[in-house]
Coordinates of C-alpha atoms in Angstrom, one line a residue:
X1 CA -22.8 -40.1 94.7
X2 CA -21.9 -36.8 92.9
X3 CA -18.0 -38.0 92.5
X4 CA -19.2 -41.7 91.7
X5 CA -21.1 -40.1 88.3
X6 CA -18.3 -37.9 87.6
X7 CA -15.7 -40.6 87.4
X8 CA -17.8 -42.8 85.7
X9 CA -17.4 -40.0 82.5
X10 CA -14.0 -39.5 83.2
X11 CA -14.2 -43.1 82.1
X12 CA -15.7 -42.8 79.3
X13 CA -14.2 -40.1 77.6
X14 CA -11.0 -41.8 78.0
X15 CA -11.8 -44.8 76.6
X16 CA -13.3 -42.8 73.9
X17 CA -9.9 -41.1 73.5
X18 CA -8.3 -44.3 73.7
X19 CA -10.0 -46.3 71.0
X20 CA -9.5 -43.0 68.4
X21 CA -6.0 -43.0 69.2
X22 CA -6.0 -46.8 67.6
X23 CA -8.2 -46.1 64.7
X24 CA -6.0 -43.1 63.7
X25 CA -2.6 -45.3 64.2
X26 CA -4.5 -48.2 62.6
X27 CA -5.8 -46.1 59.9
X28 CA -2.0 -44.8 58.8
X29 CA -0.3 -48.3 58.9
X30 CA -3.4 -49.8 56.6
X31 CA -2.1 -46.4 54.4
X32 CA 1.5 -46.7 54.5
X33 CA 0.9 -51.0 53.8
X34 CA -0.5 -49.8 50.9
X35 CA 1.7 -47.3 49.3
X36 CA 4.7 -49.7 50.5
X37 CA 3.2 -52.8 48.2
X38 CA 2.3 -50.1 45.0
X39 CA 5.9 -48.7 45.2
X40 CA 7.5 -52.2 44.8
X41 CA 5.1 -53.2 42.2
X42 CA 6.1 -49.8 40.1
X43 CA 9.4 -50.2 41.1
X44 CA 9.5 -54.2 39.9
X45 CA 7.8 -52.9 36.8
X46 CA 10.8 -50.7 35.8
X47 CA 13.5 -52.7 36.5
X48 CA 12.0 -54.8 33.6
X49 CA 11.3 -52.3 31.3
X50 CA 15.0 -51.4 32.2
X51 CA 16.6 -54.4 31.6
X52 CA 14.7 -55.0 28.4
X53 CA 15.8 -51.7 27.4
X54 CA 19.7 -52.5 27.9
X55 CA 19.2 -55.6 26.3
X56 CA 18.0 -54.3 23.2
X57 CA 20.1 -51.1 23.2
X58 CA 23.2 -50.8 21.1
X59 CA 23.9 -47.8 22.8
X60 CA 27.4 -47.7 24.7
X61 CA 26.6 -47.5 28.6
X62 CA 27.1 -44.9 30.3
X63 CA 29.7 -46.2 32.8
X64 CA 31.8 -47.6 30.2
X65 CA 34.6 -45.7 27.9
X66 CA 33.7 -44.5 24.2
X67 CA 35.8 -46.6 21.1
X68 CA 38.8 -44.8 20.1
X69 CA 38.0 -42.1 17.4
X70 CA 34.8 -41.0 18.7
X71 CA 34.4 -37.9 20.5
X72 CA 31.8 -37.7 22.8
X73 CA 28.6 -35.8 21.2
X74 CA 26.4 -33.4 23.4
X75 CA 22.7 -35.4 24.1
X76 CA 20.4 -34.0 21.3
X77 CA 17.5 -32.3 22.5
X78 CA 13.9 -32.2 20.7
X79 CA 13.5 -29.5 18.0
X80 CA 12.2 -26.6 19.9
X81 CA 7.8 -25.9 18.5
X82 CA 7.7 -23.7 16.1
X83 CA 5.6 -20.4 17.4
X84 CA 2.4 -19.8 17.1
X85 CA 2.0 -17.0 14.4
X86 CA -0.7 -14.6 15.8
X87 CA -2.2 -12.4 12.8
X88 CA -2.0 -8.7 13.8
X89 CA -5.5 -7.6 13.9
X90 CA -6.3 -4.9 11.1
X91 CA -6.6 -1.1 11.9
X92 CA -10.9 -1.4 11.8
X93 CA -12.3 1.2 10.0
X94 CA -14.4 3.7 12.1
X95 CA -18.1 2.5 12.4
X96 CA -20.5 3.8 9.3
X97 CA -23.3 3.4 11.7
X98 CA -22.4 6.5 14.0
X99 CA -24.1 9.2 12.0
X100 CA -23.8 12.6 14.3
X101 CA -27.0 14.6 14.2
X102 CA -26.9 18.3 13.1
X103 CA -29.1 21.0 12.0
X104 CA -31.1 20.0 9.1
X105 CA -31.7 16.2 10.0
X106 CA -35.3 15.0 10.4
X107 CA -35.9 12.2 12.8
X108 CA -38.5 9.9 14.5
X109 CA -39.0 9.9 18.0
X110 CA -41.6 6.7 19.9
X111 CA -42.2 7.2 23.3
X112 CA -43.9 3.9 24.8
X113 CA -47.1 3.8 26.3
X114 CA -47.7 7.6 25.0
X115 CA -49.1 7.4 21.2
X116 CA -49.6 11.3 21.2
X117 CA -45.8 11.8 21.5
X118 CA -45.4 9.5 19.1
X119 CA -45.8 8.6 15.4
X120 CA -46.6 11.4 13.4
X121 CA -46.4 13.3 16.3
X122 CA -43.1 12.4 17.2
X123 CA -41.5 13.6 14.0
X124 CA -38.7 16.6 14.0
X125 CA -36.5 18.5 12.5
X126 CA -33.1 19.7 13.9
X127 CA -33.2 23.1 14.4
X128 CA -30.6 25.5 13.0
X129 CA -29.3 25.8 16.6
X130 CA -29.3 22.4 17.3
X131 CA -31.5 21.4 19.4
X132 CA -35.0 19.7 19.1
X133 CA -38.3 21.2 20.5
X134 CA -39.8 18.2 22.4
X135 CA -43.1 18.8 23.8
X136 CA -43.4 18.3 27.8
X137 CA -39.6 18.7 27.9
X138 CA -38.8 21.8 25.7
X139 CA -35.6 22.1 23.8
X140 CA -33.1 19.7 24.1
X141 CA -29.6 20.2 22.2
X142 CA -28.6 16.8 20.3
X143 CA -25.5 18.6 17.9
X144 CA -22.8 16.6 17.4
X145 CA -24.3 13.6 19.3
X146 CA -25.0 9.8 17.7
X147 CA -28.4 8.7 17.4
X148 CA -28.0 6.4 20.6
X149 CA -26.4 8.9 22.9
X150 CA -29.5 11.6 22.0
X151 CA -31.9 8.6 22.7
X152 CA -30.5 8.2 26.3
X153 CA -30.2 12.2 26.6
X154 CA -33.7 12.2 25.8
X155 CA -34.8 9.3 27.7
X156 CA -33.3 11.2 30.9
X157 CA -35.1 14.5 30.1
X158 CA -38.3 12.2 30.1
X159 CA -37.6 10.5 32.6
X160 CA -38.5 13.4 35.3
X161 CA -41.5 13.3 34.4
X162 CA -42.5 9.7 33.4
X163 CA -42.1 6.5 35.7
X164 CA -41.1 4.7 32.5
X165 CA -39.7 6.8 30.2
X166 CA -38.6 4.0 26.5
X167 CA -37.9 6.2 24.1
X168 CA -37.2 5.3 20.4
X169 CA -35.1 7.1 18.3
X170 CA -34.6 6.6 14.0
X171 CA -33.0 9.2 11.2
X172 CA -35.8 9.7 8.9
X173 CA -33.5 12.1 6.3
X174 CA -30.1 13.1 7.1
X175 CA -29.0 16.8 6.2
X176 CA -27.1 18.0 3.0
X177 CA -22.8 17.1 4.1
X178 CA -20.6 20.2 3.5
X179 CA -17.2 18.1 2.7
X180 CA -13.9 19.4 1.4
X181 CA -11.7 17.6 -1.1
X182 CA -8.5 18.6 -1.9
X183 CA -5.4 16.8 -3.3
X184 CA -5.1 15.2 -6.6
X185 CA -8.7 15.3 -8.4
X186 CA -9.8 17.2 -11.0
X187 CA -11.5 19.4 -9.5
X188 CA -10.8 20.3 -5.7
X189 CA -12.8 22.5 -3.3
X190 CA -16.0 22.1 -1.1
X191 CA -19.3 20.4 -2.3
X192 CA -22.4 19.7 -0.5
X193 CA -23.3 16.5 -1.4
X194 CA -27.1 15.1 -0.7
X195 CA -27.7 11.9 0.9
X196 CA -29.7 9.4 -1.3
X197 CA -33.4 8.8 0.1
X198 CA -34.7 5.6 -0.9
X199 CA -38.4 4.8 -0.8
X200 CA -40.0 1.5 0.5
X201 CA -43.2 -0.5 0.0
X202 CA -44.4 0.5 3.2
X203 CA -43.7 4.3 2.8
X204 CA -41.0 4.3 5.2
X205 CA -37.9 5.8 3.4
X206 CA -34.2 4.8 4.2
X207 CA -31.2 7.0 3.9
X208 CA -27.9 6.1 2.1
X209 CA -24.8 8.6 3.4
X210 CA -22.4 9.5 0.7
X211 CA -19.2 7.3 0.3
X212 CA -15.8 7.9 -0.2
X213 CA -15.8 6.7 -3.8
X214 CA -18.8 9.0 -4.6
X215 CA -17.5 12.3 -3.2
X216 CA -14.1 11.9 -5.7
X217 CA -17.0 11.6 -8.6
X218 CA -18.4 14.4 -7.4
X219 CA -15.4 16.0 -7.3
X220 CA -14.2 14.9 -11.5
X221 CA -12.6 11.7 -10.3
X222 CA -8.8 11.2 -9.4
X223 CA -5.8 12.2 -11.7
X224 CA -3.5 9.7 -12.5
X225 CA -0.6 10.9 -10.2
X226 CA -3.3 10.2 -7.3
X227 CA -2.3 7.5 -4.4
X228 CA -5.4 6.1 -3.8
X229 CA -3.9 3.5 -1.1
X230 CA -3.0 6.7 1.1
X231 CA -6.1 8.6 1.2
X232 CA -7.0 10.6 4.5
X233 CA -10.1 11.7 6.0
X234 CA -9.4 14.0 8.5
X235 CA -13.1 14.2 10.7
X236 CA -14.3 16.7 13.8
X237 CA -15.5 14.6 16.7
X238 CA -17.6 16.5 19.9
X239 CA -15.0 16.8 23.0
X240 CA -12.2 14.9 21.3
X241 CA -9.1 15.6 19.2
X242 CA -9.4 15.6 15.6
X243 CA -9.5 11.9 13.7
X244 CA -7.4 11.0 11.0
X245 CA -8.6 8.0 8.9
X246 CA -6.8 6.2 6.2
X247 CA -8.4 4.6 3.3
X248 CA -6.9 2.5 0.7
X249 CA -8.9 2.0 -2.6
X250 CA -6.5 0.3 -3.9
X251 CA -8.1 -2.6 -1.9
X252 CA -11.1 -2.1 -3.2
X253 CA -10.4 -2.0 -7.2
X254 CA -8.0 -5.7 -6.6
X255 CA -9.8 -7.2 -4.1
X256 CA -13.3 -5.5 -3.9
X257 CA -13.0 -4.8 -0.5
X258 CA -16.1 -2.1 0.2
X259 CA -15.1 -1.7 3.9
X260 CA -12.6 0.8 2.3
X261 CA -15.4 2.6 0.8
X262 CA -16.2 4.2 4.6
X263 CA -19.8 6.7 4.6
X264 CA -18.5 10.5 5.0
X265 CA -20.1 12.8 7.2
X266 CA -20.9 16.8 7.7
X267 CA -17.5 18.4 7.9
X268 CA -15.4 15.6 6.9
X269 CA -12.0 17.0 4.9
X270 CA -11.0 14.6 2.0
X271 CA -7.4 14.6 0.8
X272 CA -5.9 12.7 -2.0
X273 CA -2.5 13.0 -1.7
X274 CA -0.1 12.5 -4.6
X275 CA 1.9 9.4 -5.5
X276 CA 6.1 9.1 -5.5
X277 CA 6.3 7.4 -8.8
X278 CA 4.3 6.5 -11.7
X279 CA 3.7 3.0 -12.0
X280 CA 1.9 2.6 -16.2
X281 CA 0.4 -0.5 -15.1
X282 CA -1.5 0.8 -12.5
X283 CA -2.2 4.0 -13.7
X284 CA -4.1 2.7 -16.7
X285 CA -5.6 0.5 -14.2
X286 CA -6.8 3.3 -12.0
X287 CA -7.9 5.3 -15.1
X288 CA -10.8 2.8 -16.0
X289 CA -12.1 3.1 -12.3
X290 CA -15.8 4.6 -11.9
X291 CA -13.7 7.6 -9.2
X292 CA -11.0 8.3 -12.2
X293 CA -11.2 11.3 -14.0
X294 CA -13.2 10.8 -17.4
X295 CA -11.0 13.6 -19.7
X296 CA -14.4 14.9 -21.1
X297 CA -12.7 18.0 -21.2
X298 CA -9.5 19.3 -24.1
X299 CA -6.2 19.0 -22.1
X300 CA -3.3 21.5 -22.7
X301 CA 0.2 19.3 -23.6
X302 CA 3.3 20.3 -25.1
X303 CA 5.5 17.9 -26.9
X304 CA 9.0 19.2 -27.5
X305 CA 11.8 17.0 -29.1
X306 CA 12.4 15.1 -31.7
X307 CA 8.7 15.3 -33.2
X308 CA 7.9 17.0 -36.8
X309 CA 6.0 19.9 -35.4
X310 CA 6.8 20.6 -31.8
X311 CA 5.2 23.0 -29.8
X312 CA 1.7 23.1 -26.9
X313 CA -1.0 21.7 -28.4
X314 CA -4.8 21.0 -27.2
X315 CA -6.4 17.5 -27.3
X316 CA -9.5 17.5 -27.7
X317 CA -12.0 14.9 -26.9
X318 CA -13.7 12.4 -29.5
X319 CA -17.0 10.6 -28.7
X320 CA -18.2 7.9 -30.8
X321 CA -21.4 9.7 -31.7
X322 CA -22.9 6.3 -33.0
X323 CA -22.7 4.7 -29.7
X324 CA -24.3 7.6 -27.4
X325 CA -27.7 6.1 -26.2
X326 CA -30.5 8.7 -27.1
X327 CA -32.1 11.2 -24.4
X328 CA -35.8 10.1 -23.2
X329 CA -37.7 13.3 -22.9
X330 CA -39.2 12.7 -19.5
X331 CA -35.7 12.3 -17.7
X332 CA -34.3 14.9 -16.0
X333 CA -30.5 16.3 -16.3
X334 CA -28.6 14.2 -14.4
X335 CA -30.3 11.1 -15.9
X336 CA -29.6 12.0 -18.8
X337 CA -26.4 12.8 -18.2
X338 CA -25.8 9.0 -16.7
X339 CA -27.6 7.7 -20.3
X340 CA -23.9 8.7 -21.9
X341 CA -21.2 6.2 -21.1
X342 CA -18.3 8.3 -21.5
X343 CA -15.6 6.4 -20.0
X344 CA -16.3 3.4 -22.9
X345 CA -17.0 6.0 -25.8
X346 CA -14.7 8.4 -25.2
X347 CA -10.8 8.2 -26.5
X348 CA -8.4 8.6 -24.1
X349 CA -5.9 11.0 -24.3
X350 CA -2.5 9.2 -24.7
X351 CA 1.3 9.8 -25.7
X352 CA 0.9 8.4 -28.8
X353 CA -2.2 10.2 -29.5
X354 CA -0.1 13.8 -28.8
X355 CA 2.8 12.8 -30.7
X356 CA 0.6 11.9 -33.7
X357 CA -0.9 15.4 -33.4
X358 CA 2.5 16.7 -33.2
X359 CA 3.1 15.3 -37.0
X360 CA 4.9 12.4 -35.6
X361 CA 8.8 11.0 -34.6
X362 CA 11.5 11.7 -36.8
X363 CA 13.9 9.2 -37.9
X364 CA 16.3 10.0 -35.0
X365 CA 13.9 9.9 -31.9
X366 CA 15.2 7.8 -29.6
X367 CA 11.5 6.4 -28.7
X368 CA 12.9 3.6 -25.7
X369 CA 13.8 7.0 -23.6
X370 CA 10.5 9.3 -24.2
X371 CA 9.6 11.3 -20.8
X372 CA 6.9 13.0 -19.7
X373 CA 7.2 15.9 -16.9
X374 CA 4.1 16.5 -14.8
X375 CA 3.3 18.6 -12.5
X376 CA 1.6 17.5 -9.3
X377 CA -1.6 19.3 -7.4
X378 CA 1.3 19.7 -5.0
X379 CA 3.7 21.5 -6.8
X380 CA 6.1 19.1 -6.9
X381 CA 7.2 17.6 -11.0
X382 CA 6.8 13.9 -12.2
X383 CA 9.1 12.6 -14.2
X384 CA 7.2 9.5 -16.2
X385 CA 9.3 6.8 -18.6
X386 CA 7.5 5.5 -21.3
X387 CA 9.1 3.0 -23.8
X388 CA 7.3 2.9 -26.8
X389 CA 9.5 0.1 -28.3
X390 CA 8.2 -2.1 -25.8
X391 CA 4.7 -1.0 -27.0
X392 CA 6.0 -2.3 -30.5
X393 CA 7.6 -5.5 -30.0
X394 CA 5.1 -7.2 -26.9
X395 CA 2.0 -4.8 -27.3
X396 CA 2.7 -3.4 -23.9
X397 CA -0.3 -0.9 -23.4
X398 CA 1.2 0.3 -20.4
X399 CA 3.8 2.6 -22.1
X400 CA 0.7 4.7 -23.7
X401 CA 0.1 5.9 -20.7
X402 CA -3.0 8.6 -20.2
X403 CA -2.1 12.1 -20.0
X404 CA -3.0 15.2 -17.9
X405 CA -3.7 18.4 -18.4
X406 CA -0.4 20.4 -18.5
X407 CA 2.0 17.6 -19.1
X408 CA 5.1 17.4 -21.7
X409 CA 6.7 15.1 -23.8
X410 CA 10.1 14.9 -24.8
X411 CA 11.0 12.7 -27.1
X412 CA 15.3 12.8 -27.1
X413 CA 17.4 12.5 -30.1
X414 CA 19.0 8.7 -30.7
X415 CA 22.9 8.2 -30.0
X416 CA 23.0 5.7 -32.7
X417 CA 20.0 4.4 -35.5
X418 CA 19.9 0.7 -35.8
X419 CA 18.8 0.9 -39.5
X420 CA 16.5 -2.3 -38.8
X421 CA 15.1 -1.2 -36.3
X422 CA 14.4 2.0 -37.9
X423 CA 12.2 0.3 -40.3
X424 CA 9.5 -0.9 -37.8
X425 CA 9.5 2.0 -36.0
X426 CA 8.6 4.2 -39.5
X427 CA 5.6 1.7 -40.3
X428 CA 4.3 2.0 -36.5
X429 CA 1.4 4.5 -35.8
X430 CA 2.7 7.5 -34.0
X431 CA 5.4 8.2 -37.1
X432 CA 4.7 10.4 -39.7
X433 CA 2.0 9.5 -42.3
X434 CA 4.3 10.1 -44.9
X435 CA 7.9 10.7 -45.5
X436 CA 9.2 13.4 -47.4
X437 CA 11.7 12.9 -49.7
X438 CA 13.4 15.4 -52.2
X439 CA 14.8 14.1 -55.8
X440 CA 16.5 16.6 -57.6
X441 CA 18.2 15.9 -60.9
X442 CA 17.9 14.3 -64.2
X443 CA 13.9 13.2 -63.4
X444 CA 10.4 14.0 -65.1
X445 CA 9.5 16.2 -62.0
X446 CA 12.0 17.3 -59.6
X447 CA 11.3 18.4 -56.4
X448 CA 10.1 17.6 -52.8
X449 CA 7.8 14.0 -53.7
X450 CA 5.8 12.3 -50.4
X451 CA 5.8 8.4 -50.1
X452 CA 4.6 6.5 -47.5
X453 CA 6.5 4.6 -44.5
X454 CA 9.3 2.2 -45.4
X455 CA 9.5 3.3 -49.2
X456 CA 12.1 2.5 -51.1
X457 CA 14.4 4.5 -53.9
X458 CA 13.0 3.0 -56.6
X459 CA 9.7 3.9 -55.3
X460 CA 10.3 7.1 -54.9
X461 CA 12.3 7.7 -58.3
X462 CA 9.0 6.6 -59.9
X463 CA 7.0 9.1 -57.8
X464 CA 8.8 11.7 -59.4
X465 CA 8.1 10.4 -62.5
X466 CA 11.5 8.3 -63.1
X467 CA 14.4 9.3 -65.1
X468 CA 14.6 11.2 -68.1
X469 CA 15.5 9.7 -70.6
X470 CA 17.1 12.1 -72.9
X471 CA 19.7 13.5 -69.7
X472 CA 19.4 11.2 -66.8
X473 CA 22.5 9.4 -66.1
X474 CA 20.1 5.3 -65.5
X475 CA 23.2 3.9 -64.4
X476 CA 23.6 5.3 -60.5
X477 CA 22.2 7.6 -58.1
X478 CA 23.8 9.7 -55.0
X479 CA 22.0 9.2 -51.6
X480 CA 22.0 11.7 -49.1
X481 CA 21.3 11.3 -45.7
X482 CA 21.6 13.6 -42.5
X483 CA 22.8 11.6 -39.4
X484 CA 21.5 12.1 -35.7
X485 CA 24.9 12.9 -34.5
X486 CA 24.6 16.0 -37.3
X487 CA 27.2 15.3 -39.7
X488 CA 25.5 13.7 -43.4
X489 CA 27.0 10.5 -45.5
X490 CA 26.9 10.2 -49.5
X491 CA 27.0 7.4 -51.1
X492 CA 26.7 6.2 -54.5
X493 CA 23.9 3.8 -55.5
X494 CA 23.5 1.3 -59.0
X495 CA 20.1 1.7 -59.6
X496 CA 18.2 -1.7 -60.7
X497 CA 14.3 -1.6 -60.8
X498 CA 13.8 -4.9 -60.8
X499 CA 16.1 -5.4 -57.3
X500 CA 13.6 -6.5 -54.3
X501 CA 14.3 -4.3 -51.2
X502 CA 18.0 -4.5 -50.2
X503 CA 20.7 -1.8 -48.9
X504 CA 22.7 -2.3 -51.6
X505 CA 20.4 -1.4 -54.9
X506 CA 17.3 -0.4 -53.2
X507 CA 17.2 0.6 -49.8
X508 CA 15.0 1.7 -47.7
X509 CA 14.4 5.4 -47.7
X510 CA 14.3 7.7 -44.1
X511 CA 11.9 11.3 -43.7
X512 CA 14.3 14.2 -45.5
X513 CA 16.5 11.6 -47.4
X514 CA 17.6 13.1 -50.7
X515 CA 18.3 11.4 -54.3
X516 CA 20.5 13.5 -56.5
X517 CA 20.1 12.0 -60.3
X518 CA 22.9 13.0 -62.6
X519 CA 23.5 13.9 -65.8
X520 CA 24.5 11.6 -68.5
X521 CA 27.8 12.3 -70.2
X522 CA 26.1 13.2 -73.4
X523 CA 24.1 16.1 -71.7
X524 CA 27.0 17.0 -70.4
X525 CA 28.8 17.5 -73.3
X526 CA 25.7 19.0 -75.2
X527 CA 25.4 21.4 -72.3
X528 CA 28.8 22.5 -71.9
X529 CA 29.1 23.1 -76.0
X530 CA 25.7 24.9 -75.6
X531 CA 27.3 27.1 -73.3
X532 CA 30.2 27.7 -75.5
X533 CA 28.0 28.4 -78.3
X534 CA 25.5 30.2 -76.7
X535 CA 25.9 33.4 -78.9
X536 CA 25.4 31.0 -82.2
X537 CA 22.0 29.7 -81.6
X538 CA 22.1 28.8 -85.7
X539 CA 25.1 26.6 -84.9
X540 CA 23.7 25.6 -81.2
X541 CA 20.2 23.9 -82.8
X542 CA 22.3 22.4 -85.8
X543 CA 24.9 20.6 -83.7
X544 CA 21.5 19.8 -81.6
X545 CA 20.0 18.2 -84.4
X546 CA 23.1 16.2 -85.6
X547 CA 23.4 14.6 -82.0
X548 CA 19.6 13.7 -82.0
X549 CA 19.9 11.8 -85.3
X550 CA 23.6 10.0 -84.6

């Protein structure tokens, strides 16, 4: 009975085996059926497109030969994509949010769920040593730390004795910053600068850290020679190497781009350092920014050259007296001291300005090659061109550029005068006021006679009074000039009064020129027969009064 069952299920499971055997075969000829019909359709498909395509082609096939006189041409491939130009991501400025607590700061400390460690009660100071006194935890030293890694330091003191310790911590008044500056400003060395507290409606105060921009006022503002895009901050970080941080204000004068102007912080070093070559474009540009140096104070110069009075000289500083707003009694100094806008009222000293105060140019300055030697906060000299004929002909204000204290001008002698020229250079504002001119001779009053800029001869003859009339010789004059190469021309000159300005009868007179008048032949002869009869003074006035009648 036993062996009956157990066939029976032999049976079964091979008919079982069986029919899965024919599903599976029947299964993968229903699938290869299938792919068979969609690969002739797809293959029908492209025979067409194929044949439509070498039917409208007019491109030689491929099996058959090229026409004679035509090479074969490699296949062109498709322009290549152009890449993908990836911006390179800017150096970021360290973060102005990670204030490092010291002694001196005062901050707020909020424990949850515990109102008597908090609030008023949870205000401190840092302590000269650096630490705070906390109460149920003691001191705990937070130097050199950010506000967020003393609140977890102090959330893990708490926590040994609290099963929730949330602790809160704010900077209620940062500390007085120590910081150095050095480099080109006005006044280099080590200031302590305060941080500005500002009040709010609900008594709670905030704190502003000094900037970058505010530490060089501090300091008198930059010089001129100063390369504001290459400033360096050099800053002390806890466990770690010393950071170096590079701030361009350059940026933020042309594009007002304030992420430049970075918060400074206790210890930080401040270097300015100074630039390779003066640009004049933007130095005046620099020179009207709120971190320039204001020249409040009289500058040392020298101005050596072709000038009328060479030598040092101080400028000194002129303020528009009418335009300083007046003093309110209840301000205090340095409001006061804000009231006066000296950067719009004050002159600025210029090369113009010291070449004026050094009497002028002569008439041989060569004014397109003026230099000006400076020397740096670094020890190193400037050598600065300034074309002041530029500054004549297109009113380039570059050229006057602003001078510092201890700078020199040198103004060279001209290898040749363009006499055209010359004349617009006299008239222009940096030449002497007037030129001096000597006329000796048959006039009413010899000697040295002053006229102003691009005078003429007969101006000046009639400065000295004119001819005289009784000895003058009316007819011609003898200019004499002194050339800038040192050697001096005469030449004769027929004098006409009523000639308009011209080289020929009245030219244009130069600073030192001198007009020789000569005698007539008549007081020639009268004076050489006076000398003759000198020792008959009877005779002498007779023959004197016989020439005076005939």
């Amino acid at each position: 009975m036993k062996q009956q069952e157990s066939k029976n299920q032999e049976d079964v499971i091979s008919k079982i085996l069986s029919l899965s055997k024919i599903l599976s075969y029947g299964t993968i000829v229903i699938l290869c059926s299938y792919w068979r019909v969609s690969y002739s359709a797809q293959a029908q498909l492209l025979s067409q497109e194929d044949q439509t395509t070498q039917e409208t082609s007019t491109l030689p096939k491929l099996t058959e030969p090229l026409p004679k006189g035509i090479e074969a041409q490699p296949p062109l491939l498709p322009p290549p994509p152009e890449p993908i130009l990836i911006p390179e991501p800017e150096t970021p400025l360290p973060d102005s949010k990670g204030y490092t607590l010291g002694p001196g700061d005062r901050v707020q400390i909020d424990i949850f769920n515990l109102p008597e460690y908090s609030g008023e009660n949870g205000q401190h100071q840092v302590q000269i040593d650096g630490t705070l006194n906390l109460q149920l935890i003691g001191n705990v030293s937070v130097q050199g730390m950010t506000l967020e890694g003393a609140k977890e330091l102090i959330q893990e003191k708490y926590g040994e004795y609290l099963q929730i310790p949330i602790v809160n911590l704010n900077l209620l008044a940062a500390r007085p910053l120590k910081i150095a500056i050095a480099g080109e400003v006005q006044h280099p060395g080590s200031y302590t600068i305060s941080p500005i507290v500002s009040q709010g409606g609900d008594s709670k105060s905030g704190t502003q850290l000094p900037t970058v921009t505010k530490a060089l006022q501090v300091a008198g503002g930059v010089t001129s020679s100063a390369d504001i895009r290459q400033i360096k901050i050099r800053r002390l970080q806890l466990n770690a190497s010393e950071q170096v941080i590079n701030i361009n204000l350059w940026e933020l004068l042309q594009n007002g781009n304030l992420v430049q102007d970075i918060s400074l912080r206790d210890g930080d070093t401040l270097f300015v350092p100074s630039i390779t070559e003066v640009n004049p474009v933007e130095s005046n540009q620099l020179a009207s920014a709120n971190f320039a140096g204001t020249n409040t104070q009289p500058i040392n110069i020298a101005v050596v050259g072709e000038v009328a009075r060479p030598g040092p000289y101080i400028l000194e500083t002129d303020i528009d007296q009418s335009q300083v707003l007046p003093i309110e009694e209840n301000l205090d100094s340095s409001e006061a001291d804000r009231n006066i806008s000296l950067p719009e009222n004050t002159t600025l000293h210029t090369v113009t300005k010291a070449i004026k105060m050094a009497g002028g140019i002569t008439s041989t300055a060569d004014i397109r090659q003026i230099r000006v030697r400076r020397l740096t906060r670094a020890g190193t000299e400037q050598v600065i061109k300034v074309n002041l004929w530029e500054l004549l002909q297109s009113g380039d204000l570059s050229q006057d550029i602003v001078l510092e204290s201890g700078d020199t001008i040198y103004v060279p002698v001209a290898d040749e005068v363009n006499l055209d020229e010359l004349a617009e250079v006299t008239a222009s504002s940096f030449s002497p006021g007037n030129l001096k001119i000597n006329v000796i001779g048959e006039v009413v009053k010899p000697g040295t006679v002053f006229v102003t800029p691009n005078s003429t001869l007969n101006q000046a003859l009639l400065a000295a009074g004119g001819f005289n009339p009784a000895r003058a010789k009316t007819e011609e004059i003898e200019l004499i000039r002194l050339n800038p190469n040192g050697t001096v021309t005469r030449r004769k000159v027929q004098v006409d009064f009523s000639a308009k300005v011209n080289e020929e009868n009245n030219p244009t007179l130069l600073n030192n020129d001198v007009i020789v008048v000569g005698r007539s032949g008549r007081a020639t002869f009268t004076d050489n027969v006076g000398g003759v009869l000198a020792p008959l003074s009877p005779i002498n006035r007779i023959l004197g009064i016989f020439f005076d009648i005939f």
